[in-house]
Amino acid sequence: MKTGFRFAFSMVIAVGLSTVASGAAQLPSYWRKSMTNDPATNYFVAQSMKPLASADAQALRVVKLASIAGEQCKGSAVNRKALQAYKIQVGYSKIKGKAYDDAAFLADDSFKYFDYGALAHLCAGTDYLFGPDGHLAPGLVKPGKGLPKASYDPRNPYVRVSPLMKKPL
């Protein structure tokens, strides 16, 4: 009797743990409706399209968004040649000193509450922002599957985004 009870109890625990593990990997269903390439329904894409107060901060934010999308979205990759061309076009290398510090502060501030939901919406909107006909910076990121690489953990939804590095003088 004890052996049967232990077996049944261990099976209940195993099934429960597998249900929790598989549920953690799935996105909440209410996110699916807004995970589109349309800024009218994807709030994160709409926020990313809004220009920042300075052109330098905007350039830094675009580079950071492209890096995050290329590194953390399934199947996505940063187009290094297009990124280099974008940096030349916006004068990235000319942003120095206090101007860089101020621009980095503004760009980093837009990632203050970056969580898994924002990452999932960024991944879904990568084609709109950075695809071949991208509205923010065309061709910077090869669009992927529209989902994050990491699985969703509702107990720890925040995604650590490192701040922009201080540029040497």
PDB file of C-alpha atoms in Angstrom:
ATOM      1  CA  MET A   1       0.000   0.000   0.000  1.00  0.00           C
ATOM      2  CA  LYS A   2       2.795   2.418   0.918  1.00  0.00           C
ATOM      3  CA  THR A   3       4.614   1.792  -2.372  1.00  0.00           C
ATOM      4  CA  GLY A   4       1.448   2.452  -4.400  1.00  0.00           C
ATOM      5  CA  PHE A   5       0.819   5.670  -2.492  1.00  0.00           C
ATOM      6  CA  ARG A   6       4.411   6.851  -2.979  1.00  0.00           C
ATOM      7  CA  PHE A   7       4.238   6.086  -6.703  1.00  0.00           C
ATOM      8  CA  ALA A   8       0.933   7.945  -7.100  1.00  0.00           C
ATOM      9  CA  PHE A   9       2.247  10.882  -5.075  1.00  0.00           C
ATOM     10  CA  SER A  10       5.468  11.086  -7.122  1.00  0.00           C
ATOM     11  CA  MET A  11       3.451  10.942 -10.374  1.00  0.00           C
ATOM     12  CA  VAL A  12       1.250  13.836  -9.222  1.00  0.00           C
ATOM     13  CA  ILE A  13       4.364  15.853  -8.363  1.00  0.00           C
ATOM     14  CA  ALA A  14       6.020  15.031 -11.717  1.00  0.00           C
ATOM     15  CA  VAL A  15       2.921  15.975 -13.709  1.00  0.00           C
ATOM     16  CA  GLY A  16       2.566  19.182 -11.710  1.00  0.00           C
ATOM     17  CA  LEU A  17       6.180  20.167 -12.276  1.00  0.00           C
ATOM     18  CA  SER A  18       6.005  19.453 -15.998  1.00  0.00           C
ATOM     19  CA  THR A  19       2.843  21.556 -16.264  1.00  0.00           C
ATOM     20  CA  VAL A  20       4.540  24.456 -14.487  1.00  0.00           C
ATOM     21  CA  ALA A  21       7.647  24.128 -16.664  1.00  0.00           C
ATOM     22  CA  SER A  22       5.685  24.022 -19.920  1.00  0.00           C
ATOM     23  CA  GLY A  23       3.430  26.897 -18.819  1.00  0.00           C
ATOM     24  CA  ALA A  24       6.441  29.070 -18.053  1.00  0.00           C
ATOM     25  CA  ALA A  25       7.658  28.810 -21.633  1.00  0.00           C
ATOM     26  CA  GLN A  26       4.384  30.026 -23.142  1.00  0.00           C
ATOM     27  CA  LEU A  27       3.514  33.664 -23.594  1.00  0.00           C
ATOM     28  CA  PRO A  28       0.356  35.012 -22.002  1.00  0.00           C
ATOM     29  CA  SER A  29      -2.519  34.792 -24.487  1.00  0.00           C
ATOM     30  CA  TYR A  30      -3.422  38.472 -24.157  1.00  0.00           C
ATOM     31  CA  TRP A  31       0.032  39.412 -25.526  1.00  0.00           C
ATOM     32  CA  ARG A  32      -0.577  37.503 -28.757  1.00  0.00           C
ATOM     33  CA  LYS A  33      -3.185  40.027 -29.967  1.00  0.00           C
ATOM     34  CA  SER A  34      -0.774  42.942 -29.713  1.00  0.00           C
ATOM     35  CA  MET A  35       2.376  41.154 -30.922  1.00  0.00           C
ATOM     36  CA  THR A  36       2.166  42.429 -34.492  1.00  0.00           C
ATOM     37  CA  ASN A  37       4.156  44.489 -36.978  1.00  0.00           C
ATOM     38  CA  ASP A  38       1.582  47.255 -36.682  1.00  0.00           C
ATOM     39  CA  PRO A  39       2.306  50.217 -34.379  1.00  0.00           C
ATOM     40  CA  ALA A  40      -1.449  50.728 -34.022  1.00  0.00           C
ATOM     41  CA  THR A  41      -1.686  47.495 -32.032  1.00  0.00           C
ATOM     42  CA  ASN A  42       1.914  46.965 -30.849  1.00  0.00           C
ATOM     43  CA  TYR A  43       2.522  49.605 -28.166  1.00  0.00           C
ATOM     44  CA  PHE A  44       6.253  48.891 -27.934  1.00  0.00           C
ATOM     45  CA  VAL A  45       6.735  49.397 -31.682  1.00  0.00           C
ATOM     46  CA  ALA A  46       4.769  52.666 -31.475  1.00  0.00           C
ATOM     47  CA  GLN A  47       6.951  53.866 -28.578  1.00  0.00           C
ATOM     48  CA  SER A  48      10.102  52.899 -30.474  1.00  0.00           C
ATOM     49  CA  MET A  49       8.977  54.969 -33.449  1.00  0.00           C
ATOM     50  CA  LYS A  50       8.593  58.140 -31.370  1.00  0.00           C
ATOM     51  CA  PRO A  51      11.702  60.296 -31.787  1.00  0.00           C
ATOM     52  CA  LEU A  52      13.710  61.225 -28.718  1.00  0.00           C
ATOM     53  CA  ALA A  53      14.573  64.800 -27.747  1.00  0.00           C
ATOM     54  CA  SER A  54      17.923  64.759 -29.524  1.00  0.00           C
ATOM     55  CA  ALA A  55      19.108  63.167 -32.761  1.00  0.00           C
ATOM     56  CA  ASP A  56      22.143  61.733 -30.937  1.00  0.00           C
ATOM     57  CA  ALA A  57      19.940  59.986 -28.374  1.00  0.00           C
ATOM     58  CA  GLN A  58      17.749  58.668 -31.177  1.00  0.00           C
ATOM     59  CA  ALA A  59      20.797  57.214 -32.958  1.00  0.00           C
ATOM     60  CA  LEU A  60      22.008  55.525 -29.765  1.00  0.00           C
ATOM     61  CA  ARG A  61      18.548  54.095 -29.051  1.00  0.00           C
ATOM     62  CA  VAL A  62      18.232  52.693 -32.588  1.00  0.00           C
ATOM     63  CA  VAL A  63      21.623  50.978 -32.282  1.00  0.00           C
ATOM     64  CA  LYS A  64      20.656  49.561 -28.888  1.00  0.00           C
ATOM     65  CA  LEU A  65      17.241  48.363 -30.134  1.00  0.00           C
ATOM     66  CA  ALA A  66      18.864  46.690 -33.137  1.00  0.00           C
ATOM     67  CA  SER A  67      21.428  44.984 -30.889  1.00  0.00           C
ATOM     68  CA  ILE A  68      18.745  43.693 -28.518  1.00  0.00           C
ATOM     69  CA  ALA A  69      16.560  42.450 -31.385  1.00  0.00           C
ATOM     70  CA  GLY A  70      19.490  40.775 -33.118  1.00  0.00           C
ATOM     71  CA  GLU A  71      20.778  39.054 -29.993  1.00  0.00           C
ATOM     72  CA  GLN A  72      17.614  38.140 -28.088  1.00  0.00           C
ATOM     73  CA  CYS A  73      15.032  37.292 -30.780  1.00  0.00           C
ATOM     74  CA  LYS A  74      14.800  33.822 -32.359  1.00  0.00           C
ATOM     75  CA  GLY A  75      16.267  33.718 -35.838  1.00  0.00           C
ATOM     76  CA  SER A  76      17.182  37.419 -35.878  1.00  0.00           C
ATOM     77  CA  ALA A  77      20.664  38.730 -36.508  1.00  0.00           C
ATOM     78  CA  VAL A  78      22.189  42.175 -36.790  1.00  0.00           C
ATOM     79  CA  ASN A  79      23.337  43.075 -40.297  1.00  0.00           C
ATOM     80  CA  ARG A  80      26.815  44.382 -39.389  1.00  0.00           C
ATOM     81  CA  LYS A  81      27.354  46.170 -42.733  1.00  0.00           C
ATOM     82  CA  ALA A  82      24.000  47.944 -42.516  1.00  0.00           C
ATOM     83  CA  LEU A  83      24.686  48.856 -38.880  1.00  0.00           C
ATOM     84  CA  GLN A  84      28.066  50.326 -39.812  1.00  0.00           C
ATOM     85  CA  ALA A  85      26.458  52.293 -42.671  1.00  0.00           C
ATOM     86  CA  TYR A  86      23.749  53.547 -40.297  1.00  0.00           C
ATOM     87  CA  LYS A  87      26.359  54.684 -37.770  1.00  0.00           C
ATOM     88  CA  ILE A  88      28.212  56.614 -40.489  1.00  0.00           C
ATOM     89  CA  GLN A  89      24.961  58.141 -41.745  1.00  0.00           C
ATOM     90  CA  VAL A  90      23.907  59.454 -38.301  1.00  0.00           C
ATOM     91  CA  GLY A  91      27.416  60.519 -37.257  1.00  0.00           C
ATOM     92  CA  TYR A  92      27.687  58.022 -34.416  1.00  0.00           C
ATOM     93  CA  SER A  93      31.454  58.409 -34.104  1.00  0.00           C
ATOM     94  CA  LYS A  94      31.109  62.193 -33.730  1.00  0.00           C
ATOM     95  CA  ILE A  95      28.988  61.901 -30.581  1.00  0.00           C
ATOM     96  CA  LYS A  96      31.523  62.497 -27.823  1.00  0.00           C
ATOM     97  CA  GLY A  97      31.961  63.883 -24.342  1.00  0.00           C
ATOM     98  CA  LYS A  98      28.993  65.508 -22.626  1.00  0.00           C
ATOM     99  CA  ALA A  99      26.855  65.177 -25.757  1.00  0.00           C
ATOM    100  CA  TYR A 100      27.380  61.389 -25.651  1.00  0.00           C
ATOM    101  CA  ASP A 101      26.633  61.222 -21.916  1.00  0.00           C
ATOM    102  CA  ASP A 102      23.393  63.185 -22.347  1.00  0.00           C
ATOM    103  CA  ALA A 103      22.339  61.147 -25.381  1.00  0.00           C
ATOM    104  CA  ALA A 104      23.172  57.855 -23.623  1.00  0.00           C
ATOM    105  CA  PHE A 105      21.107  58.923 -20.607  1.00  0.00           C
ATOM    106  CA  LEU A 106      18.078  59.646 -22.802  1.00  0.00           C
ATOM    107  CA  ALA A 107      18.508  56.445 -24.813  1.00  0.00           C
ATOM    108  CA  ASP A 108      18.978  54.282 -21.706  1.00  0.00           C
ATOM    109  CA  ASP A 109      15.967  55.907 -20.040  1.00  0.00           C
ATOM    110  CA  SER A 110      13.700  54.432 -22.714  1.00  0.00           C
ATOM    111  CA  PHE A 111      14.765  50.943 -21.482  1.00  0.00           C
ATOM    112  CA  LYS A 112      14.166  51.649 -17.799  1.00  0.00           C
ATOM    113  CA  TYR A 113      11.247  49.209 -17.468  1.00  0.00           C
ATOM    114  CA  PHE A 114      12.222  46.806 -20.243  1.00  0.00           C
ATOM    115  CA  ASP A 115      10.688  43.442 -19.447  1.00  0.00           C
ATOM    116  CA  TYR A 116       9.895  40.195 -21.197  1.00  0.00           C
ATOM    117  CA  GLY A 117       6.651  41.635 -22.573  1.00  0.00           C
ATOM    118  CA  ALA A 118       8.525  44.521 -24.190  1.00  0.00           C
ATOM    119  CA  LEU A 119      11.093  42.070 -25.584  1.00  0.00           C
ATOM    120  CA  ALA A 120       8.346  39.837 -27.007  1.00  0.00           C
ATOM    121  CA  HIS A 121       6.697  42.849 -28.651  1.00  0.00           C
ATOM    122  CA  LEU A 122      10.050  44.092 -29.989  1.00  0.00           C
ATOM    123  CA  CYS A 123      10.732  40.659 -31.486  1.00  0.00           C
ATOM    124  CA  ALA A 124       7.278  40.633 -33.077  1.00  0.00           C
ATOM    125  CA  GLY A 125       7.816  44.113 -34.535  1.00  0.00           C
ATOM    126  CA  THR A 126      11.412  43.642 -35.711  1.00  0.00           C
ATOM    127  CA  ASP A 127      10.382  43.429 -39.363  1.00  0.00           C
ATOM    128  CA  TYR A 128       8.421  46.683 -39.110  1.00  0.00           C
ATOM    129  CA  LEU A 129      11.278  48.514 -37.383  1.00  0.00           C
ATOM    130  CA  PHE A 130      14.385  47.022 -39.010  1.00  0.00           C
ATOM    131  CA  GLY A 131      13.354  44.752 -41.875  1.00  0.00           C
ATOM    132  CA  PRO A 132      14.171  45.402 -45.532  1.00  0.00           C
ATOM    133  CA  ASP A 133      11.437  48.062 -45.630  1.00  0.00           C
ATOM    134  CA  GLY A 134      11.902  49.042 -41.975  1.00  0.00           C
ATOM    135  CA  HIS A 135      10.374  52.274 -40.771  1.00  0.00           C
ATOM    136  CA  LEU A 136      13.003  53.037 -38.126  1.00  0.00           C
ATOM    137  CA  ALA A 137      16.220  51.888 -39.793  1.00  0.00           C
ATOM    138  CA  PRO A 138      15.808  49.624 -42.835  1.00  0.00           C
ATOM    139  CA  GLY A 139      17.925  46.499 -43.069  1.00  0.00           C
ATOM    140  CA  LEU A 140      19.628  46.671 -39.660  1.00  0.00           C
ATOM    141  CA  VAL A 141      18.211  43.374 -38.391  1.00  0.00           C
ATOM    142  CA  LYS A 142      17.333  40.216 -40.261  1.00  0.00           C
ATOM    143  CA  PRO A 143      13.789  39.445 -39.072  1.00  0.00           C
ATOM    144  CA  GLY A 144      13.385  36.153 -37.303  1.00  0.00           C
ATOM    145  CA  LYS A 145      10.477  34.181 -35.914  1.00  0.00           C
ATOM    146  CA  GLY A 146       9.008  37.090 -33.919  1.00  0.00           C
ATOM    147  CA  LEU A 147       9.631  35.483 -30.529  1.00  0.00           C
ATOM    148  CA  PRO A 148      12.320  35.862 -27.851  1.00  0.00           C
ATOM    149  CA  LYS A 149      15.035  33.209 -27.543  1.00  0.00           C
ATOM    150  CA  ALA A 150      14.616  32.892 -23.780  1.00  0.00           C
ATOM    151  CA  SER A 151      11.502  31.358 -22.284  1.00  0.00           C
ATOM    152  CA  TYR A 152       9.021  33.408 -20.290  1.00  0.00           C
ATOM    153  CA  ASP A 153       9.246  33.263 -16.515  1.00  0.00           C
ATOM    154  CA  PRO A 154       6.318  35.087 -14.892  1.00  0.00           C
ATOM    155  CA  ARG A 155       8.175  35.077 -11.550  1.00  0.00           C
ATOM    156  CA  ASN A 156      11.015  37.130 -13.068  1.00  0.00           C
ATOM    157  CA  PRO A 157       9.709  39.059 -16.101  1.00  0.00           C
ATOM    158  CA  TYR A 158      12.421  41.720 -16.262  1.00  0.00           C
ATOM    159  CA  VAL A 159      15.087  41.508 -18.926  1.00  0.00           C
ATOM    160  CA  ARG A 160      18.439  42.980 -18.006  1.00  0.00           C
ATOM    161  CA  VAL A 161      19.573  45.461 -20.608  1.00  0.00           C
ATOM    162  CA  SER A 162      23.041  46.760 -19.956  1.00  0.00           C
ATOM    163  CA  PRO A 163      23.467  50.531 -20.186  1.00  0.00           C
ATOM    164  CA  LEU A 164      25.326  52.072 -23.077  1.00  0.00           C
ATOM    165  CA  MET A 165      29.045  51.962 -22.510  1.00  0.00           C
ATOM    166  CA  LYS A 166      30.924  55.127 -21.793  1.00  0.00           C
ATOM    167  CA  LYS A 167      32.845  56.145 -24.882  1.00  0.00           C
ATOM    168  CA  PRO A 168      36.561  56.731 -24.403  1.00  0.00           C
ATOM    169  CA  LEU A 169      37.673  60.284 -25.184  1.00  0.00           C
TER     170      LEU A 169
END
